[in-house]
Amino acid sequence: MKKYLNMFLLIVAFSLIVSGCSRSASNKTGGEDGTITLSLFSSMSNEGEKKAFASVVAKFEEANPKIKIELNSPGDYEDMLRVKMAANDMPDLFDTHGWSQLRYGEYVMDLKDMDWVKNLDPALNQILKDKDGKVYALPLNQAKDGISYNVAVLKEYGIEQPATLDEFMKALETVKEKSKGEVTPLWIPGSDKDGIAQIFDEFATPLLITDQKNSYGDQLVDGTFDWNNYTLLAEKMKEMQNKGLLNEDVLTAQLQQATELIAQNKIAFTFVAGSLGPDATELNPDVKIGTMPVPAIHAGDQPSWIGGERHTLAIFKNTKHADEARRFLDFIAQPENIITIAKGTSAPDAFTNVDAENYFSAYYKEFEDIDVQPYFDRVYLPSGMWDVMGTTGQELLSGSLTPEKLSKKMGEEYNRLRKQ
């Protein structure tokens, strides 16, 4: 009996070894027919953006039938990537969405020896390269964020592009008065905290950085910043809400509603960007969406574009399919594919050998003398503060936080996260 038991255990052990080898072989080849599947996570959220990127992915798969791209665009992108970082189980390819070095640096493969690197826009050098020359990601485009607006609505009500916050507030009030409430002056998709964090982040730069008499960059970096200086943003946001200048459903409105509403001329201004313009014009050919820099807050200061890297592709340093992932990046970096993505995302391209016209090109040229400032949270705040800006903004608009308490909570979270 013992003899048969030992033989049975030997057979089981052998089966497990063979099974393990089969799994290893499967992981190495990606499939029984030798097909490799690369997982790819993107932070693209607008339908037009995702459609443009997916079209390029499809072209790659057609040209490389043995490589498949498993494309994911999760709504909770940052939360999902944090979980994957904690488990050291990153996708083969992923979007660093502005955090190529500070958040994802230890997880990415160095790309400095790839051919397309020589054509990178020098404006992105400090963002995508470090002092040792490591290249952290391939930029699909670059950001020039500001405020989107409905050109016809502003023209109908005689509104010029506001250059200051006071002018912006006046423009919102004019829209409300002249449209008799039929047009939302400032529309915010506040059901997602990102829609609110975007506004606070963009306005924090003119409030706290660009004006020489009100510049607190050093204090924000060294931890001595007085968060009472942040309260004005919350006060202005609350003032907009109290005056009826925001959409009534600000805390339940969803991003995907923006395209249809602005195409129906029901929105004057919004911080929604990306493919909003071409998507809205596709729905209503008579609609034209413009973009403008973020207005100055302090007297004597100038407006600002807020920018840096927008969508990128990095390769996970521990991927089992590095050669295939690099082949994919080489394909993406071909000028015709970068142009497709730049047009689909309505954002400037990031390469010197590409001249991609997109929906907002005329506006970028109109404001080409305006400085591009880096995203506030990426330079001056510890990781995790973007979420805090969004959740405190939601609490402000729900009435559970006053502007003063919002600033206090921001300061508390800022100090806590700096210690992590």
Short mmCIF file of C-alpha atoms in Angstrom, two decimals:
data_model
loop_
_atom_site.label_atom_id
_atom_site.label_comp_id
_atom_site.label_asym_id
_atom_site.label_seq_id
_atom_site.Cartn_x
_atom_site.Cartn_y
_atom_site.Cartn_z
CA MET A 1 0.00 0.00 0.00
CA LYS A 2 2.86 2.36 0.92
CA LYS A 3 4.52 1.56 -2.42
CA TYR A 4 1.40 2.60 -4.35
CA LEU A 5 1.03 5.76 -2.25
CA ASN A 6 4.61 6.79 -2.99
CA MET A 7 4.04 6.13 -6.69
CA PHE A 8 0.86 8.26 -6.61
CA LEU A 9 2.68 11.15 -4.90
CA LEU A 10 5.48 10.91 -7.46
CA ILE A 11 2.97 11.14 -10.31
CA VAL A 12 1.27 14.15 -8.70
CA ALA A 13 4.62 15.90 -8.18
CA PHE A 14 5.64 15.24 -11.78
CA SER A 15 2.30 16.62 -13.00
CA LEU A 16 2.80 19.79 -11.01
CA ILE A 17 6.30 20.26 -12.42
CA VAL A 18 5.05 19.78 -15.99
CA SER A 19 2.14 22.14 -15.31
CA GLY A 20 4.54 24.74 -13.92
CA CYS A 21 6.77 24.45 -16.95
CA SER A 22 3.73 24.83 -19.21
CA ARG A 23 2.70 27.98 -17.37
CA SER A 24 6.21 29.39 -17.62
CA ALA A 25 6.30 28.64 -21.32
CA SER A 26 2.89 30.24 -21.72
CA ASN A 27 4.07 33.35 -19.88
CA LYS A 28 7.10 33.52 -22.10
CA THR A 29 5.31 33.06 -25.42
CA GLY A 30 1.98 34.59 -24.42
CA GLY A 31 -0.06 31.87 -26.15
CA GLU A 32 0.03 28.42 -27.71
CA ASP A 33 0.45 29.91 -31.18
CA GLY A 34 3.33 32.12 -30.06
CA THR A 35 1.21 35.27 -29.81
CA ILE A 36 2.40 37.79 -27.22
CA THR A 37 -0.19 39.87 -25.36
CA LEU A 38 0.96 43.18 -23.88
CA SER A 39 -1.15 44.79 -21.19
CA LEU A 40 -1.49 48.56 -21.61
CA PHE A 41 -3.14 51.00 -19.20
CA SER A 42 -4.01 54.52 -20.38
CA SER A 43 -5.44 57.48 -18.47
CA MET A 44 -7.29 58.78 -21.54
CA SER A 45 -10.88 59.51 -20.58
CA ASN A 46 -12.64 61.30 -23.46
CA GLU A 47 -14.16 59.10 -26.15
CA GLY A 48 -12.39 60.95 -28.96
CA GLU A 49 -9.02 60.44 -27.30
CA LYS A 50 -9.59 56.74 -26.74
CA LYS A 51 -10.88 56.26 -30.29
CA ALA A 52 -7.79 57.90 -31.84
CA PHE A 53 -5.39 55.88 -29.70
CA ALA A 54 -7.27 52.63 -30.33
CA SER A 55 -7.02 53.22 -34.09
CA VAL A 56 -3.22 53.38 -33.86
CA VAL A 57 -3.14 50.28 -31.66
CA ALA A 58 -5.22 48.45 -34.29
CA LYS A 59 -2.72 49.47 -36.99
CA PHE A 60 0.11 48.06 -34.93
CA GLU A 61 -1.67 44.75 -34.39
CA GLU A 62 -2.37 44.50 -38.11
CA ALA A 63 1.32 45.06 -38.87
CA ASN A 64 2.42 42.71 -36.06
CA PRO A 65 -0.07 39.81 -36.00
CA LYS A 66 1.89 37.94 -33.32
CA ILE A 67 1.57 40.82 -30.82
CA LYS A 68 -1.73 41.76 -29.24
CA ILE A 69 -2.35 44.87 -27.13
CA GLU A 70 -4.77 44.52 -24.22
CA LEU A 71 -5.88 48.15 -23.93
CA ASN A 72 -7.43 49.39 -20.67
CA SER A 73 -8.64 52.91 -19.79
CA PRO A 74 -10.00 52.55 -16.24
CA GLY A 75 -11.90 55.45 -14.74
CA ASP A 76 -10.09 55.02 -11.43
CA TYR A 77 -6.70 55.06 -13.12
CA GLU A 78 -4.58 56.43 -10.28
CA ASP A 79 -6.11 54.19 -7.63
CA MET A 80 -5.65 51.11 -9.79
CA LEU A 81 -2.03 51.94 -10.60
CA ARG A 82 -1.26 52.50 -6.92
CA VAL A 83 -2.50 48.99 -6.15
CA LYS A 84 -0.38 47.58 -8.95
CA MET A 85 2.69 49.50 -7.76
CA ALA A 86 2.23 48.17 -4.24
CA ALA A 87 2.15 44.63 -5.64
CA ASN A 88 5.02 45.34 -8.09
CA ASP A 89 2.69 43.98 -10.76
CA MET A 90 2.55 46.78 -13.30
CA PRO A 91 1.15 46.52 -16.84
CA ASP A 92 3.71 45.93 -19.58
CA LEU A 93 2.97 49.47 -20.83
CA PHE A 94 1.35 52.30 -18.89
CA ASP A 95 0.63 56.02 -18.94
CA THR A 96 2.64 58.06 -16.41
CA HIS A 97 0.17 61.00 -16.88
CA GLY A 98 2.55 63.66 -15.54
CA TRP A 99 4.39 61.56 -12.95
CA SER A 100 7.04 59.80 -15.03
CA GLN A 101 9.80 60.46 -12.50
CA LEU A 102 8.23 61.42 -9.17
CA ARG A 103 5.70 58.58 -8.89
CA TYR A 104 6.61 55.93 -11.43
CA GLY A 105 10.34 56.43 -11.83
CA GLU A 106 11.44 53.24 -10.05
CA TYR A 107 9.05 51.10 -12.13
CA VAL A 108 10.00 52.18 -15.64
CA MET A 109 12.58 50.96 -18.11
CA ASP A 110 15.20 53.42 -19.38
CA LEU A 111 14.36 54.28 -23.01
CA LYS A 112 17.32 56.55 -23.79
CA ASP A 113 18.72 54.25 -26.52
CA MET A 114 15.53 54.32 -28.63
CA ASP A 115 15.64 56.09 -32.00
CA TRP A 116 12.76 58.50 -31.35
CA VAL A 117 14.49 60.07 -28.33
CA LYS A 118 16.57 62.36 -30.56
CA ASN A 119 13.35 63.99 -31.79
CA LEU A 120 11.84 64.81 -28.38
CA ASP A 121 10.72 68.40 -27.88
CA PRO A 122 13.41 69.98 -25.63
CA ALA A 123 10.61 71.59 -23.59
CA LEU A 124 9.98 68.14 -22.11
CA ASN A 125 13.59 67.35 -21.22
CA GLN A 126 13.27 68.27 -17.54
CA ILE A 127 10.07 66.26 -17.28
CA LEU A 128 10.98 63.05 -19.13
CA LYS A 129 14.76 62.95 -18.59
CA ASP A 130 16.88 63.02 -15.44
CA LYS A 131 20.40 64.36 -14.89
CA ASP A 132 21.89 60.99 -15.86
CA GLY A 133 20.06 61.00 -19.18
CA LYS A 134 17.51 58.33 -18.36
CA VAL A 135 14.36 58.67 -20.48
CA TYR A 136 11.30 57.61 -18.53
CA ALA A 137 8.50 57.51 -21.12
CA LEU A 138 7.42 58.18 -24.68
CA PRO A 139 5.17 61.29 -24.79
CA LEU A 140 2.07 60.82 -26.93
CA ASN A 141 1.36 64.55 -26.71
CA GLN A 142 1.98 67.45 -24.34
CA ALA A 143 -0.35 69.59 -22.30
CA LYS A 144 -1.37 73.21 -22.60
CA ASP A 145 -4.27 73.31 -20.21
CA GLY A 146 -6.49 76.30 -19.63
CA ILE A 147 -10.22 76.89 -19.98
CA SER A 148 -12.43 75.66 -22.83
CA TYR A 149 -15.28 77.87 -24.00
CA ASN A 150 -18.13 78.02 -26.47
CA VAL A 151 -17.12 80.59 -29.09
CA ALA A 152 -20.68 81.36 -30.24
CA VAL A 153 -21.97 81.90 -26.69
CA LEU A 154 -19.23 84.39 -25.86
CA LYS A 155 -19.74 86.21 -29.16
CA GLU A 156 -23.51 86.41 -28.66
CA TYR A 157 -23.12 87.99 -25.23
CA GLY A 158 -20.23 90.27 -26.20
CA ILE A 159 -17.68 88.58 -23.92
CA GLU A 160 -13.95 88.84 -24.60
CA GLN A 161 -11.58 86.12 -23.40
CA PRO A 162 -11.05 87.07 -19.72
CA ALA A 163 -7.42 87.72 -18.75
CA THR A 164 -7.97 88.06 -14.99
CA LEU A 165 -10.06 86.24 -12.39
CA ASP A 166 -12.19 89.36 -11.89
CA GLU A 167 -12.91 89.46 -15.64
CA PHE A 168 -13.70 85.74 -15.53
CA MET A 169 -16.21 86.23 -12.70
CA LYS A 170 -17.82 89.11 -14.62
CA ALA A 171 -18.02 86.97 -17.76
CA LEU A 172 -19.80 84.20 -15.83
CA GLU A 173 -22.30 86.69 -14.42
CA THR A 174 -22.93 88.12 -17.91
CA VAL A 175 -23.70 84.64 -19.27
CA LYS A 176 -26.17 83.96 -16.46
CA GLU A 177 -27.90 87.34 -16.90
CA LYS A 178 -28.11 87.45 -20.69
CA SER A 179 -29.03 83.78 -21.17
CA LYS A 180 -31.67 84.05 -18.43
CA GLY A 181 -30.29 80.86 -16.93
CA GLU A 182 -30.49 78.84 -20.15
CA VAL A 183 -26.68 78.55 -20.41
CA THR A 184 -24.46 77.29 -17.58
CA PRO A 185 -21.70 79.87 -17.07
CA LEU A 186 -19.13 77.38 -15.70
CA TRP A 187 -19.87 73.66 -16.03
CA ILE A 188 -18.00 71.21 -13.77
CA PRO A 189 -18.24 67.38 -13.85
CA GLY A 190 -17.95 67.19 -10.06
CA SER A 191 -19.19 63.63 -9.55
CA ASP A 192 -15.53 62.69 -10.09
CA LYS A 193 -13.17 64.50 -7.75
CA ASP A 194 -10.73 64.95 -10.64
CA GLY A 195 -13.11 67.44 -12.28
CA ILE A 196 -12.83 69.71 -9.24
CA ALA A 197 -9.16 69.07 -8.52
CA GLN A 198 -8.36 70.23 -12.07
CA ILE A 199 -9.77 73.69 -11.35
CA PHE A 200 -8.03 74.12 -8.01
CA ASP A 201 -4.75 72.88 -9.46
CA GLU A 202 -4.84 75.23 -12.45
CA PHE A 203 -5.79 78.30 -10.42
CA ALA A 204 -3.24 77.54 -7.68
CA THR A 205 -0.44 78.53 -10.05
CA PRO A 206 -1.55 82.17 -10.60
CA LEU A 207 -2.59 82.41 -6.96
CA LEU A 208 0.63 81.15 -5.39
CA ILE A 209 3.43 81.01 -7.97
CA THR A 210 3.53 83.34 -10.98
CA ASP A 211 3.03 86.73 -9.32
CA GLN A 212 6.32 87.92 -7.82
CA LYS A 213 4.67 89.53 -4.80
CA ASN A 214 2.64 86.40 -4.09
CA SER A 215 5.07 83.61 -4.94
CA TYR A 216 5.31 80.81 -2.38
CA GLY A 217 7.13 78.10 -4.32
CA ASP A 218 10.05 77.84 -1.90
CA GLN A 219 7.74 77.62 1.14
CA LEU A 220 5.63 74.94 -0.53
CA VAL A 221 8.72 72.88 -1.25
CA ASP A 222 10.33 73.23 2.19
CA GLY A 223 7.11 72.75 4.15
CA THR A 224 6.74 76.23 5.66
CA PHE A 225 3.80 77.37 3.52
CA ASP A 226 0.92 79.09 5.33
CA TRP A 227 -2.22 77.45 3.96
CA ASN A 228 -4.33 80.52 4.77
CA ASN A 229 -2.93 81.88 1.50
CA TYR A 230 -4.87 79.15 -0.33
CA THR A 231 -8.28 80.14 1.02
CA LEU A 232 -9.08 82.62 -1.77
CA LEU A 233 -9.59 79.78 -4.27
CA ALA A 234 -12.21 78.14 -2.06
CA GLU A 235 -13.89 81.50 -1.45
CA LYS A 236 -14.14 82.18 -5.18
CA MET A 237 -15.46 78.69 -5.91
CA LYS A 238 -18.09 79.05 -3.20
CA GLU A 239 -18.98 82.52 -4.49
CA MET A 240 -19.56 81.06 -7.96
CA GLN A 241 -21.88 78.45 -6.50
CA ASN A 242 -23.79 80.92 -4.33
CA LYS A 243 -24.32 83.23 -7.31
CA GLY A 244 -25.65 80.39 -9.46
CA LEU A 245 -22.70 80.49 -11.83
CA LEU A 246 -22.09 76.72 -11.66
CA ASN A 247 -24.29 73.88 -12.88
CA GLU A 248 -26.81 72.97 -10.20
CA ASP A 249 -25.87 69.30 -10.51
CA VAL A 250 -22.18 70.07 -10.01
CA LEU A 251 -21.70 67.17 -7.57
CA THR A 252 -23.46 64.58 -9.74
CA ALA A 253 -22.57 65.80 -13.26
CA GLN A 254 -20.42 63.34 -15.21
CA LEU A 255 -17.61 64.02 -17.65
CA GLN A 256 -19.30 62.35 -20.60
CA GLN A 257 -22.18 64.85 -20.42
CA ALA A 258 -19.89 67.76 -21.38
CA THR A 259 -19.77 67.03 -25.11
CA GLU A 260 -23.53 66.93 -25.66
CA LEU A 261 -24.25 69.94 -23.47
CA ILE A 262 -21.67 72.23 -25.02
CA ALA A 263 -22.72 71.05 -28.49
CA GLN A 264 -26.22 72.25 -27.60
CA ASN A 265 -24.82 75.67 -26.58
CA LYS A 266 -25.77 75.04 -22.95
CA ILE A 267 -22.25 75.61 -21.57
CA ALA A 268 -20.17 78.79 -21.79
CA PHE A 269 -16.96 77.79 -19.96
CA THR A 270 -15.56 74.49 -18.68
CA PHE A 271 -12.20 73.10 -17.62
CA VAL A 272 -12.92 69.92 -19.61
CA ALA A 273 -10.34 69.69 -22.39
CA GLY A 274 -8.93 66.89 -24.56
CA SER A 275 -11.19 65.92 -27.43
CA LEU A 276 -14.10 68.08 -26.22
CA GLY A 277 -13.80 70.42 -29.22
CA PRO A 278 -13.83 67.93 -32.09
CA ASP A 279 -16.32 65.68 -30.30
CA ALA A 280 -18.77 68.57 -29.85
CA THR A 281 -18.33 69.79 -33.43
CA GLU A 282 -18.97 66.27 -34.69
CA LEU A 283 -22.32 66.35 -32.88
CA ASN A 284 -23.11 69.89 -34.07
CA PRO A 285 -21.05 71.22 -37.00
CA ASP A 286 -22.14 74.78 -36.17
CA VAL A 287 -20.43 74.66 -32.77
CA LYS A 288 -16.88 75.91 -32.27
CA ILE A 289 -14.99 75.36 -29.03
CA GLY A 290 -12.09 77.64 -28.09
CA THR A 291 -9.38 77.41 -25.46
CA MET A 292 -7.63 80.12 -23.45
CA PRO A 293 -4.94 80.34 -20.76
CA VAL A 294 -5.79 80.43 -17.06
CA PRO A 295 -6.56 84.04 -16.03
CA ALA A 296 -4.23 85.91 -13.69
CA ILE A 297 -5.38 86.47 -10.12
CA HIS A 298 -3.12 89.23 -8.83
CA ALA A 299 -2.96 92.73 -10.36
CA GLY A 300 -0.11 93.09 -12.83
CA ASP A 301 0.34 89.35 -13.41
CA GLN A 302 -0.20 87.60 -16.75
CA PRO A 303 -2.34 84.56 -17.69
CA SER A 304 -0.67 81.13 -17.80
CA TRP A 305 -0.92 77.88 -19.68
CA ILE A 306 -0.63 74.89 -17.37
CA GLY A 307 1.28 72.03 -18.94
CA GLY A 308 3.92 69.37 -19.18
CA GLU A 309 3.52 65.74 -20.11
CA ARG A 310 -0.05 64.68 -20.74
CA HIS A 311 -0.37 61.14 -22.07
CA THR A 312 2.68 58.92 -22.26
CA LEU A 313 3.75 55.31 -22.56
CA ALA A 314 6.34 53.81 -20.23
CA ILE A 315 7.57 50.22 -20.19
CA PHE A 316 7.49 48.30 -16.91
CA LYS A 317 11.11 47.48 -16.05
CA ASN A 318 10.18 43.88 -15.13
CA THR A 319 8.08 43.13 -18.19
CA LYS A 320 8.70 39.71 -19.73
CA HIS A 321 8.14 41.15 -23.18
CA ALA A 322 10.57 44.06 -23.40
CA ASP A 323 11.41 43.55 -27.08
CA GLU A 324 7.75 43.55 -28.10
CA ALA A 325 6.99 46.58 -25.90
CA ARG A 326 9.89 48.52 -27.44
CA ARG A 327 8.68 47.57 -30.92
CA PHE A 328 5.28 49.01 -30.01
CA LEU A 329 6.82 52.32 -28.86
CA ASP A 330 8.85 52.56 -32.06
CA PHE A 331 5.63 52.14 -34.03
CA ILE A 332 3.75 54.73 -31.96
CA ALA A 333 6.60 57.24 -32.42
CA GLN A 334 6.26 57.21 -36.21
CA PRO A 335 5.15 60.73 -37.28
CA GLU A 336 1.87 59.65 -38.87
CA ASN A 337 0.82 57.92 -35.65
CA ILE A 338 1.83 60.82 -33.41
CA ILE A 339 -0.20 63.11 -35.69
CA THR A 340 -3.25 60.84 -35.34
CA ILE A 341 -2.99 60.93 -31.56
CA ALA A 342 -2.33 64.69 -31.40
CA LYS A 343 -5.40 65.36 -33.51
CA GLY A 344 -7.53 62.91 -31.55
CA THR A 345 -6.53 64.43 -28.22
CA SER A 346 -6.54 68.04 -29.48
CA ALA A 347 -3.15 68.54 -27.84
CA PRO A 348 0.23 69.65 -29.21
CA ASP A 349 2.60 66.90 -30.31
CA ALA A 350 5.86 66.33 -28.42
CA PHE A 351 8.34 65.80 -31.27
CA THR A 352 10.50 68.12 -33.34
CA ASN A 353 10.06 66.01 -36.49
CA VAL A 354 6.26 66.31 -36.33
CA ASP A 355 4.06 69.30 -37.10
CA ALA A 356 0.60 68.17 -36.09
CA GLU A 357 -2.29 70.52 -36.62
CA ASN A 358 -5.15 69.90 -34.22
CA TYR A 359 -8.51 71.39 -33.34
CA PHE A 360 -7.04 74.06 -31.03
CA SER A 361 -3.91 74.95 -33.04
CA ALA A 362 -5.16 78.46 -33.86
CA TYR A 363 -5.63 79.21 -30.15
CA TYR A 364 -2.22 77.86 -29.20
CA LYS A 365 -0.75 80.16 -31.85
CA GLU A 366 -2.83 83.12 -30.64
CA PHE A 367 -1.42 82.67 -27.14
CA GLU A 368 2.03 81.41 -28.11
CA ASP A 369 3.71 84.15 -26.04
CA ILE A 370 2.01 82.97 -22.85
CA ASP A 371 4.33 81.00 -20.54
CA VAL A 372 3.60 77.33 -19.88
CA GLN A 373 3.77 76.60 -16.16
CA PRO A 374 4.08 73.04 -14.79
CA TYR A 375 1.15 71.43 -13.03
CA PHE A 376 1.07 72.84 -9.52
CA ASP A 377 0.70 69.56 -7.61
CA ARG A 378 3.50 67.84 -9.53
CA VAL A 379 6.07 70.41 -8.44
CA TYR A 380 4.93 71.80 -5.11
CA LEU A 381 2.83 69.12 -3.39
CA PRO A 382 3.56 65.63 -2.08
CA SER A 383 2.06 62.64 -3.88
CA GLY A 384 -1.57 62.15 -2.93
CA MET A 385 -2.54 65.82 -2.71
CA TRP A 386 -4.42 65.75 -6.03
CA ASP A 387 -7.04 63.54 -4.41
CA VAL A 388 -7.17 65.88 -1.41
CA MET A 389 -7.79 68.88 -3.67
CA GLY A 390 -10.64 67.02 -5.30
CA THR A 391 -12.33 65.66 -2.18
CA THR A 392 -12.04 68.92 -0.23
CA GLY A 393 -13.51 70.73 -3.24
CA GLN A 394 -16.45 68.33 -3.27
CA GLU A 395 -16.95 68.88 0.47
CA LEU A 396 -16.87 72.64 -0.05
CA LEU A 397 -19.58 72.50 -2.71
CA SER A 398 -21.68 70.12 -0.63
CA GLY A 399 -21.57 72.59 2.28
CA SER A 400 -19.66 70.33 4.67
CA LEU A 401 -16.52 72.50 4.56
CA THR A 402 -16.12 76.27 4.75
CA PRO A 403 -13.31 77.87 2.72
CA GLU A 404 -11.28 78.32 5.92
CA LYS A 405 -11.76 74.71 6.97
CA LEU A 406 -10.86 73.58 3.46
CA SER A 407 -7.50 75.32 3.71
CA LYS A 408 -6.93 73.88 7.18
CA LYS A 409 -7.62 70.36 5.91
CA MET A 410 -5.35 70.90 2.92
CA GLY A 411 -2.56 71.93 5.29
CA GLU A 412 -3.09 68.91 7.54
CA GLU A 413 -3.01 66.48 4.63
CA TYR A 414 -0.02 68.27 3.09
CA ASN A 415 1.96 67.81 6.32
CA ARG A 416 0.87 64.19 6.69
CA LEU A 417 1.78 63.22 3.14
CA ARG A 418 5.14 64.98 3.29
CA LYS A 419 6.15 62.58 6.05
CA GLN A 420 5.33 59.46 4.07
#
